[in-house]
mmCIF file of C-alpha atoms in Angstrom:
data_model
loop_
_atom_site.group_PDB
_atom_site.id
_atom_site.type_symbol
_atom_site.label_atom_id
_atom_site.label_comp_id
_atom_site.label_asym_id
_atom_site.label_seq_id
_atom_site.Cartn_x
_atom_site.Cartn_y
_atom_site.Cartn_z
ATOM 1 C CA GLY A 185 -10.836 -36.184 -57.361
ATOM 2 C CA ALA A 186 -10.059 -39.617 -56.020
ATOM 3 C CA VAL A 187 -12.068 -42.486 -57.454
ATOM 4 C CA VAL A 188 -12.213 -46.110 -56.363
ATOM 5 C CA SER A 189 -13.814 -48.478 -58.824
ATOM 6 C CA GLN A 190 -15.368 -51.584 -57.311
ATOM 7 C CA HIS A 191 -16.617 -54.539 -59.343
ATOM 8 C CA PRO A 192 -18.946 -56.261 -59.633
ATOM 9 C CA SER A 193 -21.768 -54.138 -58.268
ATOM 10 C CA TRP A 194 -23.769 -57.228 -57.542
ATOM 11 C CA VAL A 195 -23.218 -60.942 -57.875
ATOM 12 C CA ILE A 196 -25.273 -64.063 -57.267
ATOM 13 C CA CYS A 197 -23.418 -67.309 -56.753
ATOM 14 C CA LYS A 198 -24.210 -70.847 -55.757
ATOM 15 C CA SER A 199 -23.332 -72.130 -52.336
ATOM 16 C CA GLY A 200 -19.853 -73.660 -52.294
ATOM 17 C CA THR A 201 -18.430 -71.536 -55.069
ATOM 18 C CA SER A 202 -15.948 -68.658 -54.779
ATOM 19 C CA VAL A 203 -16.445 -65.036 -55.707
ATOM 20 C CA LYS A 204 -13.836 -62.389 -56.351
ATOM 21 C CA ILE A 205 -14.467 -58.686 -55.776
ATOM 22 C CA GLU A 206 -12.070 -56.096 -57.193
ATOM 23 C CA CYS A 207 -11.259 -52.595 -56.070
ATOM 24 C CA ARG A 208 -9.119 -50.277 -58.155
ATOM 25 C CA SER A 209 -7.879 -46.825 -57.294
ATOM 26 C CA LEU A 210 -8.073 -44.912 -60.557
ATOM 27 C CA ASP A 211 -6.047 -41.771 -59.953
ATOM 28 C CA PHE A 212 -3.944 -42.355 -56.874
ATOM 29 C CA GLN A 213 -1.800 -45.006 -55.313
ATOM 30 C CA ALA A 214 -3.673 -46.972 -52.704
ATOM 31 C CA THR A 215 -0.962 -47.914 -50.238
ATOM 32 C CA THR A 216 -3.629 -49.188 -47.868
ATOM 33 C CA MET A 217 -6.959 -50.824 -48.604
ATOM 34 C CA PHE A 218 -9.700 -51.452 -46.107
ATOM 35 C CA TRP A 219 -12.456 -54.020 -46.608
ATOM 36 C CA TYR A 220 -15.802 -53.648 -44.885
ATOM 37 C CA ARG A 221 -18.959 -55.632 -44.618
ATOM 38 C CA GLN A 222 -22.323 -54.013 -44.087
ATOM 39 C CA PHE A 223 -25.496 -55.723 -42.984
ATOM 40 C CA PRO A 224 -28.892 -54.182 -43.804
ATOM 41 C CA LYS A 225 -29.617 -50.997 -41.891
ATOM 42 C CA GLN A 226 -26.318 -51.258 -40.017
ATOM 43 C CA SER A 227 -23.011 -49.467 -40.011
ATOM 44 C CA LEU A 228 -19.831 -50.670 -41.649
ATOM 45 C CA MET A 229 -17.884 -53.467 -40.014
ATOM 46 C CA LEU A 230 -14.182 -53.574 -40.745
ATOM 47 C CA MET A 231 -13.047 -56.963 -41.989
ATOM 48 C CA ALA A 232 -9.397 -56.419 -42.805
ATOM 49 C CA THR A 233 -6.671 -53.928 -43.616
ATOM 50 C CA SER A 234 -4.156 -54.599 -46.346
ATOM 51 C CA ASN A 235 -0.987 -52.766 -47.227
ATOM 52 C CA GLU A 236 0.421 -53.075 -50.717
ATOM 53 C CA GLY A 237 2.760 -56.018 -50.924
ATOM 54 C CA SER A 238 1.984 -57.316 -47.467
ATOM 55 C CA LYS A 239 -0.382 -59.826 -45.952
ATOM 56 C CA ALA A 240 -3.696 -58.456 -44.809
ATOM 57 C CA THR A 241 -4.482 -57.923 -41.142
ATOM 58 C CA TYR A 242 -7.852 -59.371 -40.255
ATOM 59 C CA GLU A 243 -10.166 -58.184 -37.536
ATOM 60 C CA GLN A 244 -11.074 -60.545 -34.745
ATOM 61 C CA GLY A 245 -13.721 -63.001 -35.795
ATOM 62 C CA VAL A 246 -13.083 -62.700 -39.527
ATOM 63 C CA GLU A 247 -11.990 -65.963 -41.110
ATOM 64 C CA LYS A 248 -8.863 -65.286 -43.127
ATOM 65 C CA ASP A 249 -9.217 -68.558 -45.027
ATOM 66 C CA LYS A 250 -12.703 -67.662 -46.125
ATOM 67 C CA PHE A 251 -12.087 -64.048 -47.009
ATOM 68 C CA LEU A 252 -8.867 -63.955 -49.004
ATOM 69 C CA ILE A 253 -7.440 -60.501 -49.595
ATOM 70 C CA ASN A 254 -4.762 -59.703 -52.114
ATOM 71 C CA HIS A 255 -3.142 -56.315 -52.513
ATOM 72 C CA ALA A 256 -0.356 -56.993 -54.937
ATOM 73 C CA SER A 257 -0.237 -53.576 -56.582
ATOM 74 C CA LEU A 258 -0.742 -49.961 -55.594
ATOM 75 C CA THR A 259 -3.940 -49.733 -57.620
ATOM 76 C CA LEU A 260 -5.652 -53.058 -57.143
ATOM 77 C CA SER A 261 -6.918 -55.083 -54.210
ATOM 78 C CA THR A 262 -9.155 -58.110 -54.343
ATOM 79 C CA LEU A 263 -11.393 -59.871 -51.868
ATOM 80 C CA THR A 264 -12.236 -63.488 -52.612
ATOM 81 C CA VAL A 265 -15.030 -65.119 -50.709
ATOM 82 C CA THR A 266 -14.180 -68.800 -50.808
ATOM 83 C CA SER A 267 -16.708 -71.621 -50.521
ATOM 84 C CA ALA A 268 -19.468 -69.109 -50.107
ATOM 85 C CA HIS A 269 -22.541 -69.908 -48.033
ATOM 86 C CA PRO A 270 -25.823 -68.058 -47.654
ATOM 87 C CA GLU A 271 -24.619 -66.444 -44.422
ATOM 88 C CA ASP A 272 -21.881 -64.708 -46.453
ATOM 89 C CA SER A 273 -24.553 -62.810 -48.318
ATOM 90 C CA SER A 274 -23.945 -59.163 -47.571
ATOM 91 C CA PHE A 275 -22.826 -55.795 -48.926
ATOM 92 C CA TYR A 276 -19.058 -55.530 -49.198
ATOM 93 C CA ILE A 277 -17.291 -52.153 -49.537
ATOM 94 C CA CYS A 278 -13.683 -51.295 -50.031
ATOM 95 C CA SER A 279 -11.904 -48.085 -49.067
ATOM 96 C CA ALA A 280 -8.548 -46.981 -50.394
ATOM 97 C CA SER A 281 -6.036 -44.604 -48.887
ATOM 98 C CA GLU A 282 -2.610 -43.258 -49.643
ATOM 99 C CA ARG A 283 -0.371 -42.596 -46.666
ATOM 100 C CA GLN A 284 0.998 -39.325 -48.038
ATOM 101 C CA GLY A 285 -1.236 -36.851 -49.747
ATOM 102 C CA ASP A 286 -4.875 -35.951 -49.672
ATOM 103 C CA TYR A 287 -6.419 -39.075 -51.161
ATOM 104 C CA GLY A 288 -7.569 -40.989 -48.204
ATOM 105 C CA TYR A 289 -10.541 -43.070 -47.249
ATOM 106 C CA THR A 290 -12.175 -43.058 -50.643
ATOM 107 C CA PHE A 291 -14.872 -45.697 -50.891
ATOM 108 C CA GLY A 292 -15.910 -47.955 -53.699
ATOM 109 C CA SER A 293 -19.542 -48.275 -54.679
ATOM 110 C CA GLY A 294 -19.950 -51.605 -52.947
ATOM 111 C CA THR A 295 -20.771 -55.163 -54.026
ATOM 112 C CA ARG A 296 -24.005 -56.892 -53.157
ATOM 113 C CA LEU A 297 -23.258 -60.603 -52.767
ATOM 114 C CA THR A 298 -26.124 -63.078 -52.699
ATOM 115 C CA VAL A 299 -25.335 -66.734 -52.136
ATOM 116 C CA VAL A 300 -28.092 -69.151 -53.093
ATOM 117 C CA ALA B 287 -9.092 -46.523 -29.130
ATOM 118 C CA GLN B 288 -11.402 -44.088 -30.815
ATOM 119 C CA SER B 289 -15.187 -44.279 -30.890
ATOM 120 C CA VAL B 290 -18.052 -42.387 -32.484
ATOM 121 C CA THR B 291 -21.597 -41.874 -31.283
ATOM 122 C CA GLN B 292 -24.457 -40.742 -33.451
ATOM 123 C CA PRO B 293 -27.297 -40.354 -30.954
ATOM 124 C CA ASP B 294 -30.063 -40.063 -33.523
ATOM 125 C CA ILE B 295 -30.941 -43.246 -35.361
ATOM 126 C CA HIS B 296 -33.650 -41.684 -37.456
ATOM 127 C CA ILE B 297 -34.537 -38.047 -38.187
ATOM 128 C CA THR B 298 -37.423 -36.693 -40.261
ATOM 129 C CA VAL B 299 -37.438 -33.111 -41.490
ATOM 130 C CA SER B 300 -39.589 -31.201 -43.921
ATOM 131 C CA GLU B 301 -38.169 -30.130 -47.218
ATOM 132 C CA GLY B 302 -36.727 -26.644 -46.889
ATOM 133 C CA ALA B 303 -36.179 -26.949 -43.149
ATOM 134 C CA SER B 304 -32.775 -26.789 -41.543
ATOM 135 C CA LEU B 305 -30.934 -29.914 -40.479
ATOM 136 C CA GLU B 306 -28.429 -30.801 -37.802
ATOM 137 C CA LEU B 307 -27.047 -34.308 -37.363
ATOM 138 C CA ARG B 308 -25.135 -34.955 -34.194
ATOM 139 C CA CYS B 309 -21.820 -36.695 -33.841
ATOM 140 C CA ASN B 310 -19.688 -37.163 -30.739
ATOM 141 C CA TYR B 311 -16.300 -38.765 -30.777
ATOM 142 C CA SER B 312 -13.815 -40.111 -28.313
ATOM 143 C CA TYR B 313 -10.136 -39.836 -29.069
ATOM 144 C CA GLY B 314 -7.113 -38.712 -27.088
ATOM 145 C CA ALA B 315 -5.598 -36.400 -29.629
ATOM 146 C CA THR B 316 -6.966 -34.266 -32.444
ATOM 147 C CA PRO B 317 -8.659 -36.718 -34.753
ATOM 148 C CA TYR B 318 -9.432 -36.717 -38.408
ATOM 149 C CA LEU B 319 -13.233 -36.363 -38.689
ATOM 150 C CA PHE B 320 -15.443 -37.238 -41.612
ATOM 151 C CA TRP B 321 -19.040 -37.191 -42.675
ATOM 152 C CA TYR B 322 -20.200 -39.593 -45.376
ATOM 153 C CA VAL B 323 -23.565 -40.100 -47.011
ATOM 154 C CA GLN B 324 -24.896 -43.414 -48.308
ATOM 155 C CA SER B 325 -27.889 -43.917 -50.541
ATOM 156 C CA PRO B 326 -29.523 -47.371 -50.573
ATOM 157 C CA GLY B 327 -27.356 -49.972 -52.274
ATOM 158 C CA GLN B 328 -24.539 -47.503 -52.827
ATOM 159 C CA GLY B 329 -21.094 -46.897 -51.455
ATOM 160 C CA LEU B 330 -20.130 -43.984 -49.238
ATOM 161 C CA GLN B 331 -19.715 -40.481 -50.600
ATOM 162 C CA LEU B 332 -17.559 -38.046 -48.671
ATOM 163 C CA LEU B 333 -19.403 -34.893 -47.678
ATOM 164 C CA LEU B 334 -16.594 -33.181 -45.791
ATOM 165 C CA LYS B 335 -13.619 -33.800 -43.543
ATOM 166 C CA TYR B 336 -11.710 -32.019 -40.821
ATOM 167 C CA PHE B 337 -8.007 -32.320 -40.163
ATOM 168 C CA SER B 338 -6.963 -29.057 -38.551
ATOM 169 C CA GLY B 339 -7.352 -25.319 -38.885
ATOM 170 C CA ASP B 340 -10.690 -23.619 -39.272
ATOM 171 C CA THR B 341 -13.192 -25.497 -37.186
ATOM 172 C CA LEU B 342 -16.073 -24.753 -39.554
ATOM 173 C CA VAL B 343 -15.744 -26.989 -42.564
ATOM 174 C CA GLN B 344 -17.633 -26.576 -45.793
ATOM 175 C CA GLY B 345 -18.546 -29.613 -47.825
ATOM 176 C CA ILE B 346 -20.398 -30.637 -50.925
ATOM 177 C CA LYS B 347 -24.151 -30.323 -51.485
ATOM 178 C CA GLY B 348 -24.416 -27.342 -49.157
ATOM 179 C CA PHE B 349 -23.377 -29.199 -46.015
ATOM 180 C CA GLU B 350 -21.097 -27.853 -43.300
ATOM 181 C CA ALA B 351 -19.822 -29.191 -40.023
ATOM 182 C CA GLU B 352 -18.276 -27.590 -36.977
ATOM 183 C CA PHE B 353 -15.549 -29.178 -34.874
ATOM 184 C CA LYS B 354 -15.938 -28.365 -31.204
ATOM 185 C CA ARG B 355 -13.064 -29.784 -29.230
ATOM 186 C CA SER B 356 -14.568 -28.864 -25.837
ATOM 187 C CA GLN B 357 -17.674 -30.882 -26.634
ATOM 188 C CA SER B 358 -15.944 -33.623 -28.636
ATOM 189 C CA SER B 359 -18.502 -33.007 -31.326
ATOM 190 C CA PHE B 360 -18.551 -32.670 -35.093
ATOM 191 C CA ASN B 361 -22.165 -31.939 -35.983
ATOM 192 C CA LEU B 362 -23.319 -31.767 -39.585
ATOM 193 C CA ARG B 363 -25.623 -28.985 -40.686
ATOM 194 C CA LYS B 364 -27.523 -27.857 -43.728
ATOM 195 C CA PRO B 365 -29.663 -24.704 -43.817
ATOM 196 C CA SER B 366 -32.304 -25.986 -46.230
ATOM 197 C CA VAL B 367 -32.878 -29.684 -46.867
ATOM 198 C CA HIS B 368 -33.851 -31.038 -50.285
ATOM 199 C CA TRP B 369 -35.793 -34.233 -50.891
ATOM 200 C CA SER B 370 -32.677 -35.702 -52.503
ATOM 201 C CA ASP B 371 -30.841 -35.451 -49.183
ATOM 202 C CA ALA B 372 -32.813 -38.433 -47.838
ATOM 203 C CA ALA B 373 -30.152 -41.066 -47.119
ATOM 204 C CA GLU B 374 -28.036 -42.588 -44.372
ATOM 205 C CA TYR B 375 -25.355 -40.359 -42.868
ATOM 206 C CA PHE B 376 -22.266 -41.684 -41.162
ATOM 207 C CA CYS B 377 -19.811 -39.805 -38.996
ATOM 208 C CA ALA B 378 -16.330 -41.303 -38.763
ATOM 209 C CA VAL B 379 -13.129 -40.669 -36.854
ATOM 210 C CA GLY B 380 -9.618 -41.586 -37.908
ATOM 211 C CA ALA B 381 -6.047 -41.537 -36.721
ATOM 212 C CA GLU B 382 -2.729 -42.205 -38.377
ATOM 213 C CA TRP B 383 -3.801 -40.877 -41.713
ATOM 214 C CA GLY B 384 -4.117 -43.580 -44.295
ATOM 215 C CA ARG B 385 -2.731 -46.346 -42.156
ATOM 216 C CA ARG B 386 -5.630 -47.253 -39.907
ATOM 217 C CA ALA B 387 -9.252 -47.745 -40.780
ATOM 218 C CA LEU B 388 -11.868 -45.217 -39.851
ATOM 219 C CA THR B 389 -14.190 -45.876 -36.930
ATOM 220 C CA PHE B 390 -17.785 -45.274 -37.914
ATOM 221 C CA GLY B 391 -20.824 -44.244 -35.960
ATOM 222 C CA SER B 392 -23.975 -46.278 -36.232
ATOM 223 C CA GLY B 393 -25.454 -43.878 -38.742
ATOM 224 C CA THR B 394 -28.462 -41.559 -38.889
ATOM 225 C CA ARG B 395 -31.220 -42.191 -41.376
ATOM 226 C CA LEU B 396 -32.635 -38.949 -42.733
ATOM 227 C CA GLN B 397 -36.152 -38.869 -44.095
ATOM 228 C CA VAL B 398 -37.414 -35.753 -45.877
ATOM 229 C CA GLN B 399 -41.094 -34.941 -45.937
ATOM 230 C CA PRO B 400 -42.541 -32.951 -48.825
#
Protein backbone atom coordinates (compact mmCIF):
# COMPACT_ATOMS: atom_id res chain seq x y z
CA GLY A 1 0.00 0.00 0.00
CA ALA A 2 0.88 3.65 -0.18
CA VAL A 3 3.36 4.92 2.38
CA VAL A 4 4.41 8.46 3.15
CA SER A 5 7.53 8.81 5.27
CA GLN A 6 7.76 12.01 7.31
CA HIS A 7 10.88 13.11 9.17
CA PRO A 8 11.74 14.05 11.78
CA SER A 9 9.06 12.72 14.11
CA TRP A 10 9.88 15.39 16.61
CA VAL A 11 12.25 18.31 16.78
CA ILE A 12 13.18 20.91 19.35
CA CYS A 13 14.79 24.10 18.11
CA LYS A 14 15.79 27.44 19.49
CA SER A 15 13.78 30.53 18.73
CA GLY A 16 15.07 32.26 15.60
CA THR A 17 16.40 29.14 13.91
CA SER A 18 14.93 27.29 10.94
CA VAL A 19 13.64 23.74 10.80
CA LYS A 20 13.08 21.55 7.77
CA ILE A 21 10.49 18.78 7.67
CA GLU A 22 10.59 16.18 4.90
CA CYS A 23 7.85 14.05 3.41
CA ARG A 24 8.60 11.28 0.97
CA SER A 25 6.18 9.09 -0.92
CA LEU A 26 7.79 5.67 -0.96
CA ASP A 27 5.87 3.72 -3.55
CA PHE A 28 3.93 6.20 -5.63
CA GLN A 29 4.39 9.52 -7.31
CA ALA A 30 3.05 12.35 -5.22
CA THR A 31 1.91 14.86 -7.81
CA THR A 32 0.28 16.88 -5.06
CA MET A 33 1.32 17.38 -1.46
CA PHE A 34 -0.78 18.93 1.25
CA TRP A 35 0.65 20.37 4.46
CA TYR A 36 -1.43 20.62 7.59
CA ARG A 37 -1.00 21.98 11.05
CA GLN A 38 -2.80 20.51 14.03
CA PHE A 39 -3.22 22.12 17.43
CA PRO A 40 -3.84 19.96 20.51
CA LYS A 41 -7.26 18.34 20.54
CA GLN A 42 -8.21 20.04 17.28
CA SER A 43 -8.75 19.02 13.70
CA LEU A 44 -6.30 19.49 10.87
CA MET A 45 -5.84 22.94 9.42
CA LEU A 46 -4.67 23.09 5.82
CA MET A 47 -1.64 25.31 5.39
CA ALA A 48 -0.76 24.88 1.74
CA THR A 49 -1.07 22.75 -1.36
CA SER A 50 1.89 22.10 -3.59
CA ASN A 51 2.07 20.50 -7.02
CA GLU A 52 5.32 18.99 -8.18
CA GLY A 53 7.43 21.57 -9.94
CA SER A 54 5.16 24.49 -9.08
CA LYS A 55 4.96 27.06 -6.35
CA ALA A 56 2.81 26.17 -3.40
CA THR A 57 -0.61 27.69 -2.88
CA TYR A 58 -1.03 28.93 0.66
CA GLU A 59 -4.23 29.19 2.60
CA GLN A 60 -5.38 32.56 3.81
CA GLY A 61 -3.55 33.64 6.92
CA VAL A 62 -0.53 31.38 6.39
CA GLU A 63 2.71 33.31 5.99
CA LYS A 64 4.44 32.02 2.88
CA ASP A 65 7.75 33.56 3.90
CA LYS A 66 7.69 31.77 7.21
CA PHE A 67 6.52 28.40 5.96
CA LEU A 68 8.56 27.61 2.86
CA ILE A 69 7.35 24.65 0.86
CA ASN A 70 9.38 22.93 -1.81
CA HIS A 71 8.07 20.15 -4.02
CA ALA A 72 10.84 19.71 -6.53
CA SER A 73 10.33 16.01 -7.20
CA LEU A 74 7.47 13.54 -7.42
CA THR A 75 8.58 11.80 -4.24
CA LEU A 76 9.77 14.57 -1.96
CA SER A 77 8.28 17.70 -0.47
CA THR A 78 9.73 19.80 2.31
CA LEU A 79 8.34 22.34 4.73
CA THR A 80 10.82 24.77 6.24
CA VAL A 81 9.76 26.81 9.22
CA THR A 82 11.97 29.87 9.07
CA SER A 83 12.92 32.00 12.06
CA ALA A 84 10.82 29.82 14.28
CA HIS A 85 9.14 31.23 17.36
CA PRO A 86 7.35 29.51 20.22
CA GLU A 87 3.96 30.17 18.61
CA ASP A 88 5.06 27.99 15.69
CA SER A 89 5.20 25.02 18.03
CA SER A 90 2.67 22.55 16.72
CA PHE A 91 2.10 19.18 15.06
CA TYR A 92 2.70 19.31 11.32
CA ILE A 93 1.39 16.59 8.98
CA CYS A 94 1.83 16.08 5.29
CA SER A 95 -0.47 14.23 2.92
CA ALA A 96 0.47 13.03 -0.53
CA SER A 97 -1.72 12.26 -3.51
CA GLU A 98 -1.36 11.18 -7.08
CA ARG A 99 -3.87 12.60 -9.53
CA GLN A 100 -4.33 9.35 -11.42
CA GLY A 101 -4.60 6.07 -9.63
CA ASP A 102 -5.65 4.90 -6.21
CA TYR A 103 -2.92 6.41 -4.07
CA GLY A 104 -4.47 9.50 -2.70
CA TYR A 105 -4.54 11.34 0.56
CA THR A 106 -1.98 9.20 2.32
CA PHE A 107 -0.70 10.87 5.46
CA GLY A 108 2.71 11.00 7.02
CA SER A 109 3.19 10.22 10.68
CA GLY A 110 3.54 13.87 11.64
CA THR A 111 6.25 16.06 13.14
CA ARG A 112 6.04 17.54 16.60
CA LEU A 113 7.85 20.89 16.54
CA THR A 114 8.74 22.58 19.81
CA VAL A 115 10.39 25.98 19.69
CA VAL A 116 12.12 27.05 22.88
CA ALA B 1 -17.42 24.55 -0.97
CA GLN B 2 -17.68 21.31 0.91
CA SER B 3 -18.03 20.92 4.67
CA VAL B 4 -18.14 18.11 7.20
CA THR B 5 -19.91 17.91 10.53
CA GLN B 6 -19.14 15.39 13.22
CA PRO B 7 -21.79 16.10 15.84
CA ASP B 8 -20.23 14.06 18.61
CA ILE B 9 -17.09 15.53 20.13
CA HIS B 10 -16.59 12.70 22.59
CA ILE B 11 -18.08 9.21 22.82
CA THR B 12 -17.53 6.57 25.48
CA VAL B 13 -18.46 2.94 24.89
CA SER B 14 -17.82 -0.27 26.76
CA GLU B 15 -15.47 -2.81 25.30
CA GLY B 16 -17.45 -5.28 23.22
CA ALA B 17 -20.29 -2.85 22.58
CA SER B 18 -21.24 -1.64 19.14
CA LEU B 19 -20.15 1.76 17.86
CA GLU B 20 -21.53 4.31 15.45
CA LEU B 21 -19.78 7.61 14.74
CA ARG B 22 -21.78 10.17 12.85
CA CYS B 23 -20.65 12.22 9.90
CA ASN B 24 -22.67 14.61 7.77
CA TYR B 25 -21.28 16.35 4.74
CA SER B 26 -22.24 19.15 2.45
CA TYR B 27 -21.26 18.98 -1.20
CA GLY B 28 -23.09 19.58 -4.44
CA ALA B 29 -22.05 16.45 -6.26
CA THR B 30 -21.09 12.95 -5.20
CA PRO B 31 -18.08 13.43 -2.98
CA TYR B 32 -15.16 11.27 -2.06
CA LEU B 33 -15.65 10.33 1.60
CA PHE B 34 -13.06 9.11 4.06
CA TRP B 35 -12.70 8.01 7.64
CA TYR B 36 -9.33 8.30 9.34
CA VAL B 37 -8.16 7.34 12.80
CA GLN B 38 -5.47 9.15 14.77
CA SER B 39 -3.75 7.91 17.90
CA PRO B 40 -2.08 10.51 20.14
CA GLY B 41 1.05 11.95 18.56
CA GLN B 42 0.55 10.00 15.37
CA GLY B 43 -0.44 10.73 11.82
CA LEU B 44 -3.72 9.72 10.24
CA GLN B 45 -4.46 6.15 9.23
CA LEU B 46 -7.08 5.52 6.58
CA LEU B 47 -9.89 3.27 7.77
CA LEU B 48 -11.98 3.30 4.62
CA LYS B 49 -13.09 5.46 1.72
CA TYR B 50 -16.04 5.79 -0.60
CA PHE B 51 -15.92 6.88 -4.21
CA SER B 52 -18.89 5.26 -5.90
CA GLY B 53 -20.71 1.97 -6.20
CA ASP B 54 -21.78 -0.08 -3.22
CA THR B 55 -22.84 2.32 -0.50
CA LEU B 56 -21.68 0.00 2.28
CA VAL B 57 -17.92 0.18 2.50
CA GLN B 58 -15.74 -2.24 4.42
CA GLY B 59 -12.53 -1.01 5.96
CA ILE B 60 -9.69 -2.16 8.10
CA LYS B 61 -9.90 -3.23 11.75
CA GLY B 62 -13.49 -4.38 11.36
CA PHE B 63 -14.93 -0.96 10.55
CA GLU B 64 -17.58 -0.24 7.96
CA ALA B 65 -19.38 2.87 6.80
CA GLU B 66 -22.56 3.48 4.86
CA PHE B 67 -23.04 6.31 2.40
CA LYS B 68 -26.58 7.67 2.47
CA ARG B 69 -27.04 10.30 -0.17
CA SER B 70 -30.55 11.25 0.99
CA GLN B 71 -29.22 12.06 4.45
CA SER B 72 -25.82 13.40 3.34
CA SER B 73 -24.29 11.04 5.85
CA PHE B 74 -21.37 8.65 6.00
CA ASN B 75 -21.54 7.08 9.45
CA LEU B 76 -18.82 4.77 10.70
CA ARG B 77 -19.75 1.56 12.50
CA LYS B 78 -18.12 -1.32 14.28
CA PRO B 79 -20.07 -4.21 15.80
CA SER B 80 -17.74 -4.86 18.73
CA VAL B 81 -15.27 -2.29 20.01
CA HIS B 82 -11.85 -3.23 21.34
CA TRP B 83 -9.87 -1.22 23.87
CA SER B 84 -7.30 -0.52 21.15
CA ASP B 85 -9.92 1.39 19.17
CA ALA B 86 -9.67 4.32 21.60
CA ALA B 87 -8.47 7.22 19.44
CA GLU B 88 -9.60 10.29 17.53
CA TYR B 89 -11.69 9.66 14.43
CA PHE B 90 -11.95 12.10 11.57
CA CYS B 91 -14.42 12.12 8.72
CA ALA B 92 -13.31 13.92 5.57
CA VAL B 93 -14.79 14.89 2.23
CA GLY B 94 -12.93 15.50 -0.99
CA ALA B 95 -13.45 16.60 -4.56
CA GLU B 96 -11.26 16.65 -7.64
CA TRP B 97 -9.38 13.54 -6.69
CA GLY B 98 -5.80 14.25 -5.76
CA ARG B 99 -5.86 17.90 -6.71
CA ARG B 100 -7.63 19.52 -3.78
CA ALA B 101 -7.14 18.96 -0.09
CA LEU B 102 -9.66 17.09 1.96
CA THR B 103 -12.02 18.97 4.24
CA PHE B 104 -12.04 17.45 7.71
CA GLY B 105 -14.64 17.32 10.40
CA SER B 106 -13.75 18.42 13.89
CA GLY B 107 -13.19 14.84 15.01
CA THR B 108 -14.75 12.48 17.53
CA ARG B 109 -12.73 11.24 20.46
CA LEU B 110 -13.57 7.64 21.32
CA GLN B 111 -12.99 6.35 24.80
CA VAL B 112 -13.40 2.63 25.53
CA GLN B 113 -14.31 1.47 29.00
CA PRO B 114 -13.20 -1.97 30.18
